[in-house]
XYZ file of C-alpha atoms in Angstrom:
565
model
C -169.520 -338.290 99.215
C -166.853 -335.665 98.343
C -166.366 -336.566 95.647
C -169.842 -337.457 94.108
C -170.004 -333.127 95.315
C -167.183 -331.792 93.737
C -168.680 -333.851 90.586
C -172.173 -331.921 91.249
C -170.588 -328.466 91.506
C -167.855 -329.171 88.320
C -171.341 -329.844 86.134
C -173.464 -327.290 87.323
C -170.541 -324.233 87.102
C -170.855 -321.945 84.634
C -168.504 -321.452 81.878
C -164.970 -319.496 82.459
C -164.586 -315.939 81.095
C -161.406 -314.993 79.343
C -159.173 -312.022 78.248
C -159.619 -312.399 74.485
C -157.369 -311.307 71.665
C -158.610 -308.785 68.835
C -158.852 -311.744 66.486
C -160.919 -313.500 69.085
C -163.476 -310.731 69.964
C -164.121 -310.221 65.609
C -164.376 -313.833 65.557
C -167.122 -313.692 68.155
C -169.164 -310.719 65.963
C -172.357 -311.981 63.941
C -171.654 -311.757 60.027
C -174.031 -308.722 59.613
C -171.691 -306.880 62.445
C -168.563 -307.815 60.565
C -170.060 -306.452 57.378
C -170.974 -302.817 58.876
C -167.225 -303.169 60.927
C -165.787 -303.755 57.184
C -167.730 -300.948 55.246
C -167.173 -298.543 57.524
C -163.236 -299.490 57.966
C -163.097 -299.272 53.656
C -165.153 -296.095 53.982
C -163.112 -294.170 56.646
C -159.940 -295.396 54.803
C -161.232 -293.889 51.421
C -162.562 -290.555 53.147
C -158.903 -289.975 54.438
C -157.059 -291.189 51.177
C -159.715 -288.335 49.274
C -158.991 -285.328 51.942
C -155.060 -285.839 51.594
C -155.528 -286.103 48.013
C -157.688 -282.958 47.212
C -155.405 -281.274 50.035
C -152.457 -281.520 48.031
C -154.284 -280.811 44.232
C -152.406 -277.844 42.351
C -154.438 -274.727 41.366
C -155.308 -274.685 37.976
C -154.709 -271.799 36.327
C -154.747 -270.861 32.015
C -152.332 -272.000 29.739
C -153.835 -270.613 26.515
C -157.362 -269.273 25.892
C -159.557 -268.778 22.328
C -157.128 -270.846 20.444
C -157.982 -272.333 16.981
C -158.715 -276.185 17.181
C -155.806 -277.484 15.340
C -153.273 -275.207 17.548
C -155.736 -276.818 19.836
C -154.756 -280.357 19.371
C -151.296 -280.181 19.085
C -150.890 -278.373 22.567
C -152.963 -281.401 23.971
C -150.630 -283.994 22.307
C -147.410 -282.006 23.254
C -148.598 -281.872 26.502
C -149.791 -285.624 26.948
C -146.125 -285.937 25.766
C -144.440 -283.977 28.165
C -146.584 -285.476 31.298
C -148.239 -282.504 31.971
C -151.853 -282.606 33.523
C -154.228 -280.688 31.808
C -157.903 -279.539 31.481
C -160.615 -278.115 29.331
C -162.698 -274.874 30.474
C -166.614 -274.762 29.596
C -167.180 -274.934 26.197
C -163.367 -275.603 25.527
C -162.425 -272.061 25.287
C -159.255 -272.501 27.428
C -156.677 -275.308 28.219
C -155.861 -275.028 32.380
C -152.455 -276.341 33.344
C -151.560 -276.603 37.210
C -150.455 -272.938 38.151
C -146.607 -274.252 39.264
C -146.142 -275.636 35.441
C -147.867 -272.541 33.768
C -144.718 -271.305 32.424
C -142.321 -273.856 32.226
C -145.258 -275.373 29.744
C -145.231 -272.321 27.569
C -141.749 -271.917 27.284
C -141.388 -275.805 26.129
C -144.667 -274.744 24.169
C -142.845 -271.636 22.523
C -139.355 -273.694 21.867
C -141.328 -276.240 19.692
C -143.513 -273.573 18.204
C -146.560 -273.889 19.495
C -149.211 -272.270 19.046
C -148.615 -271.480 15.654
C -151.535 -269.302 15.339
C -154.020 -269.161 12.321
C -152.296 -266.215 10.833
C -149.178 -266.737 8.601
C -147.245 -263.651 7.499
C -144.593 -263.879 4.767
C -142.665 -266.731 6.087
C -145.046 -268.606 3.546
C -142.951 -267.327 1.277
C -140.467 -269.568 2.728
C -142.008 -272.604 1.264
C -141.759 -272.082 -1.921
C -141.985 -275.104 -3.774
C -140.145 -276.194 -7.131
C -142.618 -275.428 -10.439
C -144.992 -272.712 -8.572
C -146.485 -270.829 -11.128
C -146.457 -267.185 -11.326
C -150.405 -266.834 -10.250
C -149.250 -269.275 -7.053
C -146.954 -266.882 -6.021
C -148.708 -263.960 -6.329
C -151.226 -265.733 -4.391
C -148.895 -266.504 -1.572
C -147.695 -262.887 -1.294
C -151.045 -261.775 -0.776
C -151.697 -264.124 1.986
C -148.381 -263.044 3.387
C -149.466 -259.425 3.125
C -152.857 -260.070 4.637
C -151.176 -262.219 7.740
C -148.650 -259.265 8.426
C -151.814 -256.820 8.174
C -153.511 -258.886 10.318
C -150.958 -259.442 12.776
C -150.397 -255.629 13.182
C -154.007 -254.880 13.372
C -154.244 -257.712 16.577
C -151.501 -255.521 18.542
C -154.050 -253.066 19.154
C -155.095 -253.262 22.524
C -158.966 -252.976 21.760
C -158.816 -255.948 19.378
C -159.103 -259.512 20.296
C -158.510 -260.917 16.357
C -159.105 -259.632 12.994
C -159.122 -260.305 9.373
C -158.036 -258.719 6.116
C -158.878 -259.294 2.752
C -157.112 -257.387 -0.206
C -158.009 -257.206 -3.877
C -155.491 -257.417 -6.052
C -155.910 -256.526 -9.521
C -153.359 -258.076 -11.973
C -151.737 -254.361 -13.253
C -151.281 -254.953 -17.012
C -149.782 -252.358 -19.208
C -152.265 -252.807 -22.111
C -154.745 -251.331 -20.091
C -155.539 -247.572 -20.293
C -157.554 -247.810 -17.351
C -155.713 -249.536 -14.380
C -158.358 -250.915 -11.852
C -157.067 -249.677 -7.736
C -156.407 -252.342 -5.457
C -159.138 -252.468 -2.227
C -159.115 -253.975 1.021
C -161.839 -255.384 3.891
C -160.957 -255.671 7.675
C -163.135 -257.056 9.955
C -162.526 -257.069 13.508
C -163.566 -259.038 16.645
C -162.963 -256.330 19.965
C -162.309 -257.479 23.358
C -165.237 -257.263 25.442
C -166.014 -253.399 26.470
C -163.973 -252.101 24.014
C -164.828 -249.671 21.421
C -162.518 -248.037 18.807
C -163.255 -243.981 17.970
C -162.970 -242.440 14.683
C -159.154 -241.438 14.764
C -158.721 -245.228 15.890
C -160.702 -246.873 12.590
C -158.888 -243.962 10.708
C -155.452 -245.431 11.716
C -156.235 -248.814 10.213
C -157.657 -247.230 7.327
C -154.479 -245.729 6.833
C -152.518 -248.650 8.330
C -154.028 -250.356 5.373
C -153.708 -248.427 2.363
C -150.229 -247.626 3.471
C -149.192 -251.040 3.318
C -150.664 -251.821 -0.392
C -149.111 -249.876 -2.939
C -151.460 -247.188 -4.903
C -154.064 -248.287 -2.562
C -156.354 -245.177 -1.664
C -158.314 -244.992 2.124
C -161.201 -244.576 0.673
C -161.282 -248.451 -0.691
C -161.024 -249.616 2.668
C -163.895 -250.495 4.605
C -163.525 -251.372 8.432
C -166.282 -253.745 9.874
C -166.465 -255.213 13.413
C -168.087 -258.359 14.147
C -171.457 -257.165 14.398
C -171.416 -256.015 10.391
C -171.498 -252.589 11.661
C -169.504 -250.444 9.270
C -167.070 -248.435 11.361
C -164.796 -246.633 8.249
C -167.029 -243.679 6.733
C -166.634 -241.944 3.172
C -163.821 -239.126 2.645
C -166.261 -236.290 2.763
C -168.466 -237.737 5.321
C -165.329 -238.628 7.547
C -164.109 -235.026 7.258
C -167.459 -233.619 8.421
C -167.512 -235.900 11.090
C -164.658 -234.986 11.987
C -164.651 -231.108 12.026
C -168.275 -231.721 14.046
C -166.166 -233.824 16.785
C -163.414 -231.329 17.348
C -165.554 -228.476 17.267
C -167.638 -230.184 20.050
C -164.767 -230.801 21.642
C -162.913 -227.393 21.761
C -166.597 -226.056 22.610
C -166.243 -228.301 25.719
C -163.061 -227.633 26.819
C -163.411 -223.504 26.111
C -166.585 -224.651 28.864
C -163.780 -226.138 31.166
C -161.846 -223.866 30.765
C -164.138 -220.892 32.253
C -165.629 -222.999 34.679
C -161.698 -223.684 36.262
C -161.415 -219.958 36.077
C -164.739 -219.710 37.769
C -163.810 -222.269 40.716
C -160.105 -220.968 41.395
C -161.146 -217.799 42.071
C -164.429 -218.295 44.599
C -162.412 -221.379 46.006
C -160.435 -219.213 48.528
C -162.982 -217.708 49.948
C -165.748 -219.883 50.139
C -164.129 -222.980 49.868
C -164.441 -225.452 46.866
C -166.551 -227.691 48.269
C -169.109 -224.805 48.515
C -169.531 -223.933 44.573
C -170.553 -225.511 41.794
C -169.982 -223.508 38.899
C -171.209 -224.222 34.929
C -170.153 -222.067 31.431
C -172.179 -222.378 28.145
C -170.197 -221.385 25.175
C -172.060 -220.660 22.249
C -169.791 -220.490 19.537
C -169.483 -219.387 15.891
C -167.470 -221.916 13.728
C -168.210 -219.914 10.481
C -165.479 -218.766 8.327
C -165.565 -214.964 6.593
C -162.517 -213.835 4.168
C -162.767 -210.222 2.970
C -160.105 -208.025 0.705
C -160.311 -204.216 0.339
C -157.951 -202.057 -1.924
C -157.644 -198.328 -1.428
C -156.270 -195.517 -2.819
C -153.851 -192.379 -1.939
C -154.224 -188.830 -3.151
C -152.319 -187.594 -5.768
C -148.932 -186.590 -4.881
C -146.197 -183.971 -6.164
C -144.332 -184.727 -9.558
C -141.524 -184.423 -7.221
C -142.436 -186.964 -4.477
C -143.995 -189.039 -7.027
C -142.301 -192.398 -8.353
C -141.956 -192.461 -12.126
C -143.194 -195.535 -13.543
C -142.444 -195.149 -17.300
C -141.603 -191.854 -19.482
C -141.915 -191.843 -23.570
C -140.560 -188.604 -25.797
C -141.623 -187.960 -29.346
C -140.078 -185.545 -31.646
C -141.198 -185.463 -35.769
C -139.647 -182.614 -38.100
C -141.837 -182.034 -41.362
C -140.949 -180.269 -44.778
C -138.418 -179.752 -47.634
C -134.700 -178.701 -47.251
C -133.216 -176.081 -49.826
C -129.555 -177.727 -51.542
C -126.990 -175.276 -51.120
C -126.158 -173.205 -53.954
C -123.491 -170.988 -55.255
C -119.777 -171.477 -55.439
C -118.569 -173.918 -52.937
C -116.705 -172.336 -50.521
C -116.483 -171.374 -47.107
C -119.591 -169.687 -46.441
C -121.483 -172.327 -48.523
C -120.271 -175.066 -46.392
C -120.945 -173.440 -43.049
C -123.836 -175.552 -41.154
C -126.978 -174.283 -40.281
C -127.347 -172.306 -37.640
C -129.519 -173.801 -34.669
C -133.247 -172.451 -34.929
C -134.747 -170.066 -32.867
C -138.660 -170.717 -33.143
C -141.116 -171.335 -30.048
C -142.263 -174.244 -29.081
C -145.859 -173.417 -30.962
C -143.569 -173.247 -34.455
C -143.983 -169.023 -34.478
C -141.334 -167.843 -37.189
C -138.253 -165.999 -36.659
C -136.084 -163.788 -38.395
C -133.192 -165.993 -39.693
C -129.998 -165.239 -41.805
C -130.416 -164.720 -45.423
C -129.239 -168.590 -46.138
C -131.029 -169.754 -43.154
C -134.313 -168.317 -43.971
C -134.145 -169.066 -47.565
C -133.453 -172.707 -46.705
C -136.150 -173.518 -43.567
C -139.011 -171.425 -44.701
C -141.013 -174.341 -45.982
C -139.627 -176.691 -42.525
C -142.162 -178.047 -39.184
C -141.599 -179.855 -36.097
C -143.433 -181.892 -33.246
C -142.843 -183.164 -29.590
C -144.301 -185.106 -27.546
C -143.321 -186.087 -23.693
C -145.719 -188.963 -21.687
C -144.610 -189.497 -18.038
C -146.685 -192.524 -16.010
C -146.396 -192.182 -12.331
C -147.073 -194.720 -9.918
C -150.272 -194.903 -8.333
C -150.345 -196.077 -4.707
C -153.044 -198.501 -3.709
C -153.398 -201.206 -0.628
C -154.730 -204.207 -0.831
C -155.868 -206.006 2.465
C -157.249 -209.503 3.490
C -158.753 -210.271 6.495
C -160.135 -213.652 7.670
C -162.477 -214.591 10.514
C -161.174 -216.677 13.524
C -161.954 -220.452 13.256
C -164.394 -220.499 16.449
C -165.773 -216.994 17.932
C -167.381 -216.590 20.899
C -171.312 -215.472 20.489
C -172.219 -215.919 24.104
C -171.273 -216.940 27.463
C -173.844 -217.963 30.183
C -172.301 -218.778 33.771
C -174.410 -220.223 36.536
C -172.621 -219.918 40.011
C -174.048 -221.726 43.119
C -172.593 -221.102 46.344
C -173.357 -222.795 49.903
C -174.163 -220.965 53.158
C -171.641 -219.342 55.237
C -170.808 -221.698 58.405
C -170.514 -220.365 61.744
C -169.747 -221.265 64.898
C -171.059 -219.876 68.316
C -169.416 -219.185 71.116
C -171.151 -222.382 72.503
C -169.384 -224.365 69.915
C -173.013 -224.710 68.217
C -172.334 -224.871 64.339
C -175.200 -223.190 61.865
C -175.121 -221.739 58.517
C -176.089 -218.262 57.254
C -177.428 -217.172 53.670
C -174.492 -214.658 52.020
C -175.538 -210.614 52.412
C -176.252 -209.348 49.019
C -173.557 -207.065 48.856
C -171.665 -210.318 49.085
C -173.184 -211.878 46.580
C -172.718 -208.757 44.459
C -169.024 -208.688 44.991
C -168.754 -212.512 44.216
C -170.952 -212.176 40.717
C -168.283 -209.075 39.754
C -165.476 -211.471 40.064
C -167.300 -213.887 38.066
C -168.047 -211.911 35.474
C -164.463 -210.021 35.410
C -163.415 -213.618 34.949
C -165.009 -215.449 32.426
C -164.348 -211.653 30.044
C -168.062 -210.613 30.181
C -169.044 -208.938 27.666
C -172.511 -206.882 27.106
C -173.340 -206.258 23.758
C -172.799 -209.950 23.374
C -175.717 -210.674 25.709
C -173.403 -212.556 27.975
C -175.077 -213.526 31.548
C -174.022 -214.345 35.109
C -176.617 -216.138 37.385
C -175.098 -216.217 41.127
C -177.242 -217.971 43.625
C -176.794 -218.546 47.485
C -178.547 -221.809 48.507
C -177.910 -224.310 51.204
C -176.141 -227.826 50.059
C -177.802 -230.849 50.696
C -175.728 -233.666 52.183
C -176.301 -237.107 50.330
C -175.950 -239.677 53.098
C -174.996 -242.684 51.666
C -177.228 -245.948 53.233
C -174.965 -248.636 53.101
C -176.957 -251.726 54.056
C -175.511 -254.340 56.696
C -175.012 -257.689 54.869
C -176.120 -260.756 57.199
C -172.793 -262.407 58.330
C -173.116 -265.520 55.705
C -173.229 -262.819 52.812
C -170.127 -261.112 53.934
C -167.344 -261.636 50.879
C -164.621 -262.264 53.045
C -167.287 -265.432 54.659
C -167.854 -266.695 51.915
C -164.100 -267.141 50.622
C -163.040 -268.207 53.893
C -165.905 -270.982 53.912
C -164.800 -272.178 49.899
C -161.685 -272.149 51.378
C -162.607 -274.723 54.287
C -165.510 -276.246 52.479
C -163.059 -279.290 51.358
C -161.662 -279.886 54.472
C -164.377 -279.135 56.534
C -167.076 -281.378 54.929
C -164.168 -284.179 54.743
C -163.930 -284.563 58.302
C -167.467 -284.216 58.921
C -168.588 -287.219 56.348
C -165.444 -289.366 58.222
C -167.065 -288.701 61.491
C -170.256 -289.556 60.000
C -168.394 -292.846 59.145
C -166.688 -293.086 62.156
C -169.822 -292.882 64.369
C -172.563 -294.523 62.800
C -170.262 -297.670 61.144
C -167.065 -298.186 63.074
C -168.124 -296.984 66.550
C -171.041 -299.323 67.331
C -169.409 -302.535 65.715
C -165.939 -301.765 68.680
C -168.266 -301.383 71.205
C -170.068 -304.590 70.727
C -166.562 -305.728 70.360
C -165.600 -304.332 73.599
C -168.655 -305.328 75.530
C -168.753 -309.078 74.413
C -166.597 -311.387 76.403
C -165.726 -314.508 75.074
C -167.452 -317.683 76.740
C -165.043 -320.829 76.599
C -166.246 -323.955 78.477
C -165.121 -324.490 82.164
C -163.142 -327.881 81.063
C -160.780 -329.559 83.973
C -157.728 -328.947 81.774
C -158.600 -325.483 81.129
C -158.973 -324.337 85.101
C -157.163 -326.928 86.835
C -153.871 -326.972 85.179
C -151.794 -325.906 88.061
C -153.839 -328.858 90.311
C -151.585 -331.433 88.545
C -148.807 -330.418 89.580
C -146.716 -331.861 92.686
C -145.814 -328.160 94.168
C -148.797 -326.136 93.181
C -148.246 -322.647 93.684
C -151.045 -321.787 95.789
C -149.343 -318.788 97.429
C -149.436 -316.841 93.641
C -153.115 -317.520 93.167
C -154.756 -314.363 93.448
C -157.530 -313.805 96.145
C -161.122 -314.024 95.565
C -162.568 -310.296 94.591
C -166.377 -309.655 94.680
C -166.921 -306.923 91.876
C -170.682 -306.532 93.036
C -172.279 -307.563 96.596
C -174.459 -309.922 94.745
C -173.160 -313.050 93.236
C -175.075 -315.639 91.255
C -175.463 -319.016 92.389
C -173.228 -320.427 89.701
C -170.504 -318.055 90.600
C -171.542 -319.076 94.572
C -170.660 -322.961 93.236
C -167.358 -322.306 91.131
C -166.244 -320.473 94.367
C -166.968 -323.576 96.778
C -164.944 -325.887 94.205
C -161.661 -323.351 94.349
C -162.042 -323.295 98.150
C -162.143 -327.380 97.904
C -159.201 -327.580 95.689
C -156.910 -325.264 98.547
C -158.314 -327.461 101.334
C -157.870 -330.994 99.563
C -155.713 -330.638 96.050
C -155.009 -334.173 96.659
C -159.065 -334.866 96.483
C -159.218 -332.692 93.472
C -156.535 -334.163 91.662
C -157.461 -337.732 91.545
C -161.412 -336.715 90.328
C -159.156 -334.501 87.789
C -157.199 -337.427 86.969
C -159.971 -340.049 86.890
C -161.786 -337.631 84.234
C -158.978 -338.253 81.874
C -158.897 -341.880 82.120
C -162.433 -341.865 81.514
C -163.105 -343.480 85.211
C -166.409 -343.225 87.167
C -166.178 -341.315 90.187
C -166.319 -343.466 93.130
């Protein structure tokens, strides 16, 4: 009878619950559970590989930017040789290096010559080859010329790239008529950048300079719109004269407005004027010369300028006569007559001999004549007109309260302030200058600035690029994490593993001659209600400590494959 009811409650008890291993517990999971366990595992894995990855990418930054194509291509291919990431901007306007190997690149760029740039000054000359013709190497200077031209040109700081193109003419001296050499630049400009008229007139000269017996005017300056920036000679020089007459007119304005400012500033302050000059200037030119005359002055203060004396003596001379002797050769004596040829008595010889005689004189004297001759010429700009308008704030006051308010200016004050004004800017009034002095209150501009909502704040919106990577990372790994990984461990978790309750499996320690029944943990009750089959497997341990030897001969007739008795 015992043992026919150990038999009973052997067959009917449940089966044993186990502490499994990890291997066990997947090994118990359904193959659609593994699957999800799996996907999300390779998922999470890849999620983390990505974050570290992007977490440690370089910046990129520019290597070079607007380079030709074939400069292009051999940066790539030096670069693929060196082991140097790279990448291409939008459009391919730029090569992007990362920004710890910008510079090391271009200096191993620069030592193997790279970029070479479209532009080739006279190192073409360099290449001459063996059997170049004469026409070859004039060509080849010209390109030279027109690289180093262009080269210079792309130092200015307003241009981005440029081109030049020079006509030669082959001099011959069989021509009477030599044709001039002429020359075409067209530029590109940085973006924003314009060039004024002294600017194009610099490459105009730049230009002609460089060519010889080149003259400015056969240079024409283009930019890359086909807008014609160089202007004719004469229509340059007009230009010109109209822009720095503009612009003295403007600063003789500045000038008298300053003057205007510094001296209201200390007493009203110079936030409370505003002050503006016209000028009205005359640019004309005027030459006029005037000679004049002195009065006729004294013989004797008067400067001799030439003096011419004419003397003529008319008529015939008696020979001597008689017997030569002393009184015959005795010379004439000197005459006597006026001036108006009125005769005199004379000796008996000298009468006789100079009775049929005449003589003439004549004295011119030319004095100098004084005479000034003066040349005046106008002033390049002349003032016509001035016109100042003044504008001063109220007075501020305080009250004995401490209660600020403003007050209009008295008029004598206003009549004082307009005297300075005018004693400053030179008034003048039979030019028609005018002063126009007003008191008026200022009106403050209050500047609105509008409150941007937090997520449009700059400083936001860098700070969330900056944790956008990271950020959205974690959140697509905890997306993993919870909706793969987290439900397939707790089914894991939950499900024990059910192994049959076979005699070898709980009654080991029953074969035994010394069972240790003093290690064998004590019954625990987990919950106040137990199950029957839990109610049975408990009546067969409490058997087995009564009666081992009972138990142990069932156990033992199980493995022979005996009948119980």
């Amino acid at each position: 009878m015992r043992h026919g009811y150990l038999d009973n409650m052997m067959a009917t008890a449940p089966a044993l619950q186990v502490n499994p291993t990890l291997s066990q517990r997947l090994s118990s999971l359904d193959r659609g559970q593994r699957m999800r366990l799996g996907l999300g595992v390779v998922l999470f894995v890849a999620v983390a590989i990505a974050g570290m990855v992007m977490g440690r990418q370089a910046e990129w930054r520019v290597l070079y930017a607007n380079l030709a194509d074939k400069d292009g291509g051999a940066i790539i291919a030096q670069l693929s040789q060196m082991n140097i990431p790279y990448q291409h901007a939008e459009g391919g306007g730029a090569i992007l290096v990362p920004a710890d190997r910008v510079h090391d690149a271009r200096l191993k760029l620069a030592a193997q010559g790279l970029p070479r740039g479209a532009v080739a000054g006279f190192e073409a000359m360099e290449s001459n080859r063996f059997g170049m013709t004469q026409f070859q190497e004039r060509l080849t200077f010209q390109r030279g010329l027109e690289g180093e031209l262009t080269r210079t040109i792309q130092a200015l700081s307003s241009v981005q790239s440029a081109r030049v193109h020079l006509a030669l003419p082959n001099q011959n001296g069989f021509f009477r008529e030599q044709q001039k050499p002429s020359a075409s630049v067209l530029l590109t400009l940085n973006a924003g950048r314009v060039l004024d008229r002294t600017q194009v007139a610099g490459i105009v000269h730049l230009v002609a300079s460089s060519v010889p017996d080149m003259n400015p005017s056969a240079v024409s300056v283009l930019d890359e719109t086909g807008k014609l920036l160089s202007k004719p000679a004469d229509e340059a020089a007009g230009a010109a004269g109209d822009a720095q007459q503009l612009q003295y007119a403007q600063q003789l304005e500045q000038l008298y407005t300053n003057r205007i400012i510094d001296i209201l500033a200390p007493v009203v302050g110079r936030q409370n004027i505003k002050a503006q000059v016209a000028a009205e200037l005359d640019f004309s030119q005027t030459e006029s010369t005037s000679e004049l005359h002195k009065p006729n002055q004294t013989p004797d203060t008067s400067a001799v300028r030439s003096q011419q004396t004419v003397e003529s003596l008319n008529g015939s001379v008696t020979p001597p006569t008689g017997v030569p002797g002393a009184s015959s050769n005795q010379p004439p004596s000197p005459t006597t007559a006026p001036i108006n040829n009125a005769p005199q008595a004379q000796g008996a010889a000298g009468s006789a001999a100079n009775s049929n005689t005449s003589s003439r004189r004549e004295s011119v004297i030319n004095y100098e004549v004084d005479r000034t001759v003066r040349v005046v010429r106008g002033a390049s700009a002349t003032v016509k007109r001035l016109s100042a308008a003044v504008v001063i704030n109220h007075q501020t006051k305080t009250d004995a309260k401490g209660k600020v308010t403003t007050v209009p200016m008295s008029a004598e004050e206003i009549e004082k302030m307009t005297a300075l004004v005018r004693e400053t800017i030179g008034f003048s009034k039979d030019r028609g200058d005018s002063v126009n002095l007003m008191n008026a209150p200022f009106t403050v501009e209050t500047q609105v600035v509008p409150d941007l909502p937090v997520w449009k704040q700059p400083e936001l919106q860098d700070l969330a690029r900056s944790f956008a990577w990271p950020v959205g990372t974690l959140m697509l790994a905890a997306m993993i994490l919870m909706g793969f990984i987290r439900p397939a461990m707790k089914v894991v978790a939950e499900r024990p593993v059910v192994m049959p309750a076979s005699a070898g499996a709980q009654l080991d320690a029953l074969e035994a001659e010394e069972p240790e029944r003093a290690l064998l943990p004590p019954p625990k009750r987990a919950e106040p209600t137990v199950s029957p089959g839990e109610l049975a497997l408990e009546d067969a341990r409490k058997l087995t400590r009564d009666n081992p030897a009972a138990v142990a001969s069932i156990v033992k007739g199980w493995i022979n494959g005996e009948a119980a008795a």
